[in-house]
PDB file of C-alpha atoms in Angstrom:
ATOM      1  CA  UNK A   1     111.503  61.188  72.195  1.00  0.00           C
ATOM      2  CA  UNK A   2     108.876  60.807  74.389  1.00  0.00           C
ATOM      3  CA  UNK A   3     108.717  64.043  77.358  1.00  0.00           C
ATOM      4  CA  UNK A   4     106.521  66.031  79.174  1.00  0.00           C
ATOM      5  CA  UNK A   5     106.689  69.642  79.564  1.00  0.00           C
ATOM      6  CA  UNK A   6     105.515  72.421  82.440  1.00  0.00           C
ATOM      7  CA  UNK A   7     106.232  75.693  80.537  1.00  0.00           C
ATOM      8  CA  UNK A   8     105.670  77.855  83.943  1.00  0.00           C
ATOM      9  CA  UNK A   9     108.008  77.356  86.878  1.00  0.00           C
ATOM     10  CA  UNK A  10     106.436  79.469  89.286  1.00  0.00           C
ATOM     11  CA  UNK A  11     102.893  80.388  89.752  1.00  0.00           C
ATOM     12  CA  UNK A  12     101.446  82.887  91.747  1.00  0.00           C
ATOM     13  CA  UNK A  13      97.749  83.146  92.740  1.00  0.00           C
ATOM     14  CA  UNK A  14      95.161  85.049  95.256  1.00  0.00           C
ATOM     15  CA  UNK A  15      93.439  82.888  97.643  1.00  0.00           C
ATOM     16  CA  UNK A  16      90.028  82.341  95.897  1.00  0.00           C
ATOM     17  CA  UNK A  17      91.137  82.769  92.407  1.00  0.00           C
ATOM     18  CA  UNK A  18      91.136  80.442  89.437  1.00  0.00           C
ATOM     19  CA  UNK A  19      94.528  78.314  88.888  1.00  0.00           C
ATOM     20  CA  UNK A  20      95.599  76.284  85.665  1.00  0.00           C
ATOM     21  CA  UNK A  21      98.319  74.382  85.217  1.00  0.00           C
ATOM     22  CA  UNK A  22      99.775  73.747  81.830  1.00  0.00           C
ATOM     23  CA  UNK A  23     101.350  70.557  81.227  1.00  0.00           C
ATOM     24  CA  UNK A  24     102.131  69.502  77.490  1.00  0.00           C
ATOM     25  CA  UNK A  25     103.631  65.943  76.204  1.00  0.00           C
ATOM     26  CA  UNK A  26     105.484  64.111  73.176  1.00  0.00           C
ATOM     27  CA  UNK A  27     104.501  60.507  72.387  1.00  0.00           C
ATOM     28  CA  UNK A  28     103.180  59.170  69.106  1.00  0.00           C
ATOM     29  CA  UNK A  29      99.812  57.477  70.651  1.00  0.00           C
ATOM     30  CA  UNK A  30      97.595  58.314  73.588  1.00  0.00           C
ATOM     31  CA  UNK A  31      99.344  58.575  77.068  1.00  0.00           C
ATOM     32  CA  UNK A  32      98.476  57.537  80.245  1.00  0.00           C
ATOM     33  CA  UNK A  33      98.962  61.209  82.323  1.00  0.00           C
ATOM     34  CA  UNK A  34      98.863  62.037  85.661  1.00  0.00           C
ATOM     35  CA  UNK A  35      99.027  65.302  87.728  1.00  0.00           C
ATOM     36  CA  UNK A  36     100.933  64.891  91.240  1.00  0.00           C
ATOM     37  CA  UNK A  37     101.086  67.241  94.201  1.00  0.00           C
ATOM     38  CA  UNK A  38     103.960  67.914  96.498  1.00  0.00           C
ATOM     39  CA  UNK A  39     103.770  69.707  99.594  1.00  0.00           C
ATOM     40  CA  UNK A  40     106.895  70.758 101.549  1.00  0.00           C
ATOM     41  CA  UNK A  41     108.741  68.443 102.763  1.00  0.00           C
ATOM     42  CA  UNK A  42     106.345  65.636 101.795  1.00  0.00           C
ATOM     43  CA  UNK A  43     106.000  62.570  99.125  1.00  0.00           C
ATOM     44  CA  UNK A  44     103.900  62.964  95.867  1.00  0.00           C
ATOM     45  CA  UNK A  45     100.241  62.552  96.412  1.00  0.00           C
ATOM     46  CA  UNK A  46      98.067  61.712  93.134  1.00  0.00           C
ATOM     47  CA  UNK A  47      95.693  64.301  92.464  1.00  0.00           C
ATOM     48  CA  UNK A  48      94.205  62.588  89.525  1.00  0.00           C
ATOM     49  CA  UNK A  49      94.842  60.471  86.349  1.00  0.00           C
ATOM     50  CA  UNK A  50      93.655  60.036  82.960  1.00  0.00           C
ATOM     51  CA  UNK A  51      93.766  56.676  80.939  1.00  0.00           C
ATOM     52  CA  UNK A  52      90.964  56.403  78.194  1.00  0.00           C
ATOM     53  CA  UNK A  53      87.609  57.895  77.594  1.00  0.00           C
ATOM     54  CA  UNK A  54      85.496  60.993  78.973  1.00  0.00           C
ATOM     55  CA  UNK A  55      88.211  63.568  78.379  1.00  0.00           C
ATOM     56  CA  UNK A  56      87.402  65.783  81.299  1.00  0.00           C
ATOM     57  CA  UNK A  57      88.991  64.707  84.786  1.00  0.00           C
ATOM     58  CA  UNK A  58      87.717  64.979  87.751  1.00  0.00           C
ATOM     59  CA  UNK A  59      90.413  64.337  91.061  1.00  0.00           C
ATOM     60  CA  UNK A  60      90.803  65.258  95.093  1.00  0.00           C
ATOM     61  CA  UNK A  61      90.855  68.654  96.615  1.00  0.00           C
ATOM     62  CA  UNK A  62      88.786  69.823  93.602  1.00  0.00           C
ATOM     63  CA  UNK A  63      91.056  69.534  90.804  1.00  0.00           C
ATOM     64  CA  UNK A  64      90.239  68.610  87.142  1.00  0.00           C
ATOM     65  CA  UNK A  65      92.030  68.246  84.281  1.00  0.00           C
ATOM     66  CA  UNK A  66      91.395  68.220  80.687  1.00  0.00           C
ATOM     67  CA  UNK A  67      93.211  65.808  78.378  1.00  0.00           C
ATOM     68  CA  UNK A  68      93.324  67.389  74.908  1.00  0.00           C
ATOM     69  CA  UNK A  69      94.481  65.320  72.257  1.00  0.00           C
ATOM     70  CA  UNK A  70      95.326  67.938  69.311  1.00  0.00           C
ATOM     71  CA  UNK A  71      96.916  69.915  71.394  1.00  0.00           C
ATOM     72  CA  UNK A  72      98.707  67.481  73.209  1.00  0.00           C
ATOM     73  CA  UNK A  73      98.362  68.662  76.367  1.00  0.00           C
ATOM     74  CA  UNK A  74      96.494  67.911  80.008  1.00  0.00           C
ATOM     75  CA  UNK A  75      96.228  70.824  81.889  1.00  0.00           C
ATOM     76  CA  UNK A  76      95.286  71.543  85.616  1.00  0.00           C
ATOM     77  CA  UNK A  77      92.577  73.512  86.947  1.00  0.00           C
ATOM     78  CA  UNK A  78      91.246  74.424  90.384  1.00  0.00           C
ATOM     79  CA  UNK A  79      88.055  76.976  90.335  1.00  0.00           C
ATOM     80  CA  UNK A  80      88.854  78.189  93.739  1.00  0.00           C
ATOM     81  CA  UNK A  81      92.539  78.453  95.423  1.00  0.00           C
ATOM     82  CA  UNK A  82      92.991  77.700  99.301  1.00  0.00           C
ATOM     83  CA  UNK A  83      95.662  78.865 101.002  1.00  0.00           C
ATOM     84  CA  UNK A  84      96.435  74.864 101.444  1.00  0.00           C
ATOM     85  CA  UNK A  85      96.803  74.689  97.702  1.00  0.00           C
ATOM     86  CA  UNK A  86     100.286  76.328  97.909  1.00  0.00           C
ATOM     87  CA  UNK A  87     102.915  73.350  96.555  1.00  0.00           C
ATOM     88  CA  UNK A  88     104.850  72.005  93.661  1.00  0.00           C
ATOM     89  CA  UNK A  89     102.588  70.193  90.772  1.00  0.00           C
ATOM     90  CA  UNK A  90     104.047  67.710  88.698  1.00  0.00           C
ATOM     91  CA  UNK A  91     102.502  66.788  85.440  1.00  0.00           C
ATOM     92  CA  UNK A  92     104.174  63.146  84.440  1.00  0.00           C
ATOM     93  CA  UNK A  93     103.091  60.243  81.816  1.00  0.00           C
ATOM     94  CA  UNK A  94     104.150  56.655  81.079  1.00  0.00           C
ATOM     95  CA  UNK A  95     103.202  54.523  78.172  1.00  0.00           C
ATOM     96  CA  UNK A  96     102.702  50.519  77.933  1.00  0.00           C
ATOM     97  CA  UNK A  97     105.560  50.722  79.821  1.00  0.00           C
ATOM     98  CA  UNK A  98     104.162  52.033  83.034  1.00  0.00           C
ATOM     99  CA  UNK A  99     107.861  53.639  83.822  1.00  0.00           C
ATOM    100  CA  UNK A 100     106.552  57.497  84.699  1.00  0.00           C
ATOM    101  CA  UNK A 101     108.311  60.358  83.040  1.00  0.00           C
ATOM    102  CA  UNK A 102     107.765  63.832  85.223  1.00  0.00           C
ATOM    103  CA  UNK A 103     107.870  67.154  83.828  1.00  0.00           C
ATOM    104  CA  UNK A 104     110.098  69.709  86.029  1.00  0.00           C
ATOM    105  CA  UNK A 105     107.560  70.890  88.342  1.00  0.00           C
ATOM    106  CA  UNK A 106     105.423  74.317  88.735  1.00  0.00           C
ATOM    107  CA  UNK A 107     105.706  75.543  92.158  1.00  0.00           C
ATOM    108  CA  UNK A 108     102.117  77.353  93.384  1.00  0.00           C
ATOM    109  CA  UNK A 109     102.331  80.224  95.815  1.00  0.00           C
ATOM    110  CA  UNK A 110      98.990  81.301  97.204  1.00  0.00           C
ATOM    111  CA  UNK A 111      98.643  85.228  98.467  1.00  0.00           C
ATOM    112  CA  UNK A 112      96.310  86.529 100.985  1.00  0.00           C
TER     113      UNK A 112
ATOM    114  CA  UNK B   1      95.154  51.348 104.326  1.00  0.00           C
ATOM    115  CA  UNK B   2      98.875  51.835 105.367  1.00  0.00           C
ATOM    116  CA  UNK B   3     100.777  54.019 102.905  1.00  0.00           C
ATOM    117  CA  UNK B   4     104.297  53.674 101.742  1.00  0.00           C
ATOM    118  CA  UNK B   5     106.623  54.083 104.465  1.00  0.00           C
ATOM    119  CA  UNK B   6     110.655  55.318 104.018  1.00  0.00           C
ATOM    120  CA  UNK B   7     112.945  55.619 106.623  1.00  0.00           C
ATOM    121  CA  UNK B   8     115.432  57.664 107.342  1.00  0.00           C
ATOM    122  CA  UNK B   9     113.508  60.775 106.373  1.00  0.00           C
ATOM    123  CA  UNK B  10     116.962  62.679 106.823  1.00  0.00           C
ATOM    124  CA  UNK B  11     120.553  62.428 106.512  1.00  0.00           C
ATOM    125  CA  UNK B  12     123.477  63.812 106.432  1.00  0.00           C
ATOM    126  CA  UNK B  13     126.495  62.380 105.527  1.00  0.00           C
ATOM    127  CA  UNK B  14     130.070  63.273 104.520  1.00  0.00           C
ATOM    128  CA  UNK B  15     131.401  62.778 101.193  1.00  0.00           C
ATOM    129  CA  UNK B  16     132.622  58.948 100.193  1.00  0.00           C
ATOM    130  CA  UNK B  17     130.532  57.682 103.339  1.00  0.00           C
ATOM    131  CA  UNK B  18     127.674  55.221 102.541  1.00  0.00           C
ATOM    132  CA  UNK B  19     124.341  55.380 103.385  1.00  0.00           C
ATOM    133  CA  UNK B  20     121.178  53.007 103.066  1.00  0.00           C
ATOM    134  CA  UNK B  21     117.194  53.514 103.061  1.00  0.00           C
ATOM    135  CA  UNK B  22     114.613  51.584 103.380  1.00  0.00           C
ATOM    136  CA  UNK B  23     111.361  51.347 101.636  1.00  0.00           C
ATOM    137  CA  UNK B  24     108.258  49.080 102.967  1.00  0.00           C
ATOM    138  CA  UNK B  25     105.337  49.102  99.739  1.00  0.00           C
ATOM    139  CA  UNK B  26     101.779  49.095 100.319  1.00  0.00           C
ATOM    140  CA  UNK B  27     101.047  45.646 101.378  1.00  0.00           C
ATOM    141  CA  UNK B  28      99.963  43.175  98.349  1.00  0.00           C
ATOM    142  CA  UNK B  29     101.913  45.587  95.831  1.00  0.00           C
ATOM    143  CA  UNK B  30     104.263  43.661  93.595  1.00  0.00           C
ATOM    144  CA  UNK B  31     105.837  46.750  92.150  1.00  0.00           C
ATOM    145  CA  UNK B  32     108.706  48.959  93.777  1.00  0.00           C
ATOM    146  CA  UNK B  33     110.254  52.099  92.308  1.00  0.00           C
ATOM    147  CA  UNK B  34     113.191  53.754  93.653  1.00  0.00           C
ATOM    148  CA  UNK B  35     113.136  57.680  92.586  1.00  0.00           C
ATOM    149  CA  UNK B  36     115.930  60.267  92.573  1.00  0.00           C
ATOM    150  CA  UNK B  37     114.395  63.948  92.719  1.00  0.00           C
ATOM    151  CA  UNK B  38     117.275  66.502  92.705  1.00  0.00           C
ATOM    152  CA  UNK B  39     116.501  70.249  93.434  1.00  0.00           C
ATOM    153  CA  UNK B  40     113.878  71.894  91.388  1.00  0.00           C
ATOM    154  CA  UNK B  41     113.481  68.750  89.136  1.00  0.00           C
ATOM    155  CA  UNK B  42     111.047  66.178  88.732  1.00  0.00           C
ATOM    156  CA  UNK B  43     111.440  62.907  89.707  1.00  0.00           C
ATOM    157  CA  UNK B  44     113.631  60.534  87.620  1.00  0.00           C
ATOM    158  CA  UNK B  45     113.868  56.877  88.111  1.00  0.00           C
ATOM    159  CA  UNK B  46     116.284  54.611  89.825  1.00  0.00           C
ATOM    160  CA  UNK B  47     115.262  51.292  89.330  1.00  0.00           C
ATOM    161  CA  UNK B  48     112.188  49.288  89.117  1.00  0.00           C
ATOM    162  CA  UNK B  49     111.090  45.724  90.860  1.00  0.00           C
ATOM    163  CA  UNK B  50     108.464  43.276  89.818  1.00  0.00           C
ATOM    164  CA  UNK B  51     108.335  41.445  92.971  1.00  0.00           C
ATOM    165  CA  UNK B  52     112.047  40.699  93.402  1.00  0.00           C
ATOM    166  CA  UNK B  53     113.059  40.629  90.361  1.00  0.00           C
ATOM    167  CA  UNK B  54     114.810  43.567  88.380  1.00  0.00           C
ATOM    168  CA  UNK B  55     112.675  45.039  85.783  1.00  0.00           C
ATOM    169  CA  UNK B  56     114.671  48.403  84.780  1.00  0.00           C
ATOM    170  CA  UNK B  57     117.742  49.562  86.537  1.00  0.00           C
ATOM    171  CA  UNK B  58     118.946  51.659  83.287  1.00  0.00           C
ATOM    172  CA  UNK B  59     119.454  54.726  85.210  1.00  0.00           C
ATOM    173  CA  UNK B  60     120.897  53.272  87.921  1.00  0.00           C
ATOM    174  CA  UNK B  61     124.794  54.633  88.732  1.00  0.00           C
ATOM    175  CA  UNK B  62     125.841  50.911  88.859  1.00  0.00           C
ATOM    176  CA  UNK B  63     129.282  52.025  90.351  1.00  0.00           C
ATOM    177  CA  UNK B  64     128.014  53.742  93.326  1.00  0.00           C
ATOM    178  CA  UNK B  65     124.206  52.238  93.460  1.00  0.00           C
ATOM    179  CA  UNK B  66     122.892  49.422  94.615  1.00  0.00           C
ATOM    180  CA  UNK B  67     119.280  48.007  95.204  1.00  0.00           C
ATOM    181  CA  UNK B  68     117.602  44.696  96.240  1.00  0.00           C
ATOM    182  CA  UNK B  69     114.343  43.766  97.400  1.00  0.00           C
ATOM    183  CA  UNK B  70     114.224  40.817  99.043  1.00  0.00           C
ATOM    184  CA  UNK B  71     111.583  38.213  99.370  1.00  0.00           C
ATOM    185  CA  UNK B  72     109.500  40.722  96.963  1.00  0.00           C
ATOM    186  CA  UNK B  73     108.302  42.982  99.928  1.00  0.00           C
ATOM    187  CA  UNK B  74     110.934  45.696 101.659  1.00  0.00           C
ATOM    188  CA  UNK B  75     113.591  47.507  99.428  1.00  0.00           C
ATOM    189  CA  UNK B  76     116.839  48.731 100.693  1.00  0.00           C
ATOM    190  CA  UNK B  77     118.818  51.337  98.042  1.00  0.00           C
ATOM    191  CA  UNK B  78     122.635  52.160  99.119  1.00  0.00           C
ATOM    192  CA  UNK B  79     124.942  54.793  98.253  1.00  0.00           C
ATOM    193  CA  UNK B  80     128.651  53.814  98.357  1.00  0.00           C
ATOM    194  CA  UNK B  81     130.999  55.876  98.222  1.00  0.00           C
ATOM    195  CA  UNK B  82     128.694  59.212  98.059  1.00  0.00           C
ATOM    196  CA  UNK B  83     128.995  61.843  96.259  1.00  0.00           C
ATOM    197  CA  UNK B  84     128.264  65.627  96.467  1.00  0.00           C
ATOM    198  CA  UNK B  85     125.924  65.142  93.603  1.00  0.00           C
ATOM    199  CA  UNK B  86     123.825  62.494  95.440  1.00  0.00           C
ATOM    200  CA  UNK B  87     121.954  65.163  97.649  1.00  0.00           C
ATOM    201  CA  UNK B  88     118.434  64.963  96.327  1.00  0.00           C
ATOM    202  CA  UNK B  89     115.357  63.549  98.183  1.00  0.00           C
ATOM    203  CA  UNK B  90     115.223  59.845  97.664  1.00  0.00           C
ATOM    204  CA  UNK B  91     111.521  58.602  96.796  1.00  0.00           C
ATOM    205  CA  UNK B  92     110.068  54.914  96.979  1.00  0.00           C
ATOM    206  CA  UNK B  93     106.991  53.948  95.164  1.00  0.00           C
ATOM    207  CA  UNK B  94     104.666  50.891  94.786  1.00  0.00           C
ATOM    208  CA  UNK B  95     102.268  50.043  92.173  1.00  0.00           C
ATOM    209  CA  UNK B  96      99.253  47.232  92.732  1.00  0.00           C
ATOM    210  CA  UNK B  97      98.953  46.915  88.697  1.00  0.00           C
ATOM    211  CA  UNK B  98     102.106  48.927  87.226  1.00  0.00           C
ATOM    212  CA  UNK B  99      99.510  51.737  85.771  1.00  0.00           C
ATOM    213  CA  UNK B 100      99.319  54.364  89.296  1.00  0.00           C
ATOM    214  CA  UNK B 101     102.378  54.580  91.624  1.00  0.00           C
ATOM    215  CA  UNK B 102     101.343  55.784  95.038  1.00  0.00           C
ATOM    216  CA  UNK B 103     104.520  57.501  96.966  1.00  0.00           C
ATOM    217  CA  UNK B 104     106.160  57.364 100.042  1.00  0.00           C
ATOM    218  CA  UNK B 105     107.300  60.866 101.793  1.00  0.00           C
ATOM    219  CA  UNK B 106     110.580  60.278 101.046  1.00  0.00           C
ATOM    220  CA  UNK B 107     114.231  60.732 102.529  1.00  0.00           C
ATOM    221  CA  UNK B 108     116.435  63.628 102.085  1.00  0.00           C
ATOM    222  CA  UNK B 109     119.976  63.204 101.968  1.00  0.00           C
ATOM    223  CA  UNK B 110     122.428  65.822 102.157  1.00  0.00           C
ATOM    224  CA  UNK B 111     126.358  64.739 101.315  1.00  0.00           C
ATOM    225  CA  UNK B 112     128.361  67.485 102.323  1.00  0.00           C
TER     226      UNK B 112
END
């Protein structure tokens, strides 16, 4: 069956750290992923997406993401934290299909 | 360029009331999802328009749900009767070329 995972529900990080994301997925040929941000109380915004070739992702508010395809996964990263960073990420994927499957969600808290 | 707008962005309603939103796509989009995101969960779809024609409504609760988008622009999604378990945030989506689905902020209903 085809699925995407987020092994960590809840993420907490200093302001100014490093962050990743994991995200892993199921589906017999290449995905099309995507990583989504959610702040409070708001829609999902598209932080970036990943169809076909260069492998390394490059999206808004200085998130990248890495598709990699033996170990089928398409994790998040963010050098540098803000404070404004602090929201749910959801990791989702479709196929030919273009009908989005989302992965539960890890919720980022940011610390002082 | 305009976003997608929902409206309400609350209510609350009592048990076996109905209720209605309304979703208005990005302009020149022929695709329109209707989204279901319960507490703590991703997103997990309603029912799908190409223009206004039905493309998936497989996960639609038939019995209680119903969608239409007339003239292929503006969506309206009703609950009747509601149920406890229809409190989640209710999230429209439109897509240019089916492959990224931009969001709208949502409504939040609460069925007491």
């Amino acid at each position: 069956a085809q699925s995407v995972t987020q092994p960590d529900i809840h993420i907490t990080v200093s302001e100014g750290a490093s962050l990743e994301l994991r995200c892993n997925y199921s589906y017999g040929a290449t995905p099309y992923l995507f990583w989504y941000v959610q702040s409070p109380g708001q829609g999902l915004q598209l932080l970036l997406k990943y169809f076909s070739g260069d492998t390394l992702v490059q999206g808004i508010k200085g998130f990248e993401a890495e598709f990699k395809r033996s170990q089928s996964s398409f994790n998040l990263r963010k050098p540098s934290v803000h404070w404004s960073d602090a929201a749910e990420y959801f990791c989702a994927f479709t196929s030919n299909d273009y009908k989005l499957s989302f992965g539960a969600g890890t919720t980022v808290t940011v610390r002082a | 360029e305009a976003g997608v707008a929902q409206s309400p962005r609350y209510k609350i309603i009592e048990k076996r009331q109905s209720v209605a939103f309304w979703c208005n796509p990005i302009s020149g989009h022929a695709t329109l999802y209707w989204y279901q995101q319960i507490l703590g969960q991703g997103p997990k779809l309603l029912i799908q328009f190409q223009n206004n024609g039905v493309v998936d409504d497989s996960q639609l609760p038939k019995d209680r749900f119903s969608a239409e988008r007339l003239k292929g622009v503006d969506s309206t999604l009703k609950i009747q009767p509601a149920k406890l378990e229809d409190s989640a945030v209710y999230l429209c989506a439109s897509s240019l070329d089916g492959d990224t689905q931009y969001f709208g902020p949502g409504t939040r209903l609460t069925v007491l």
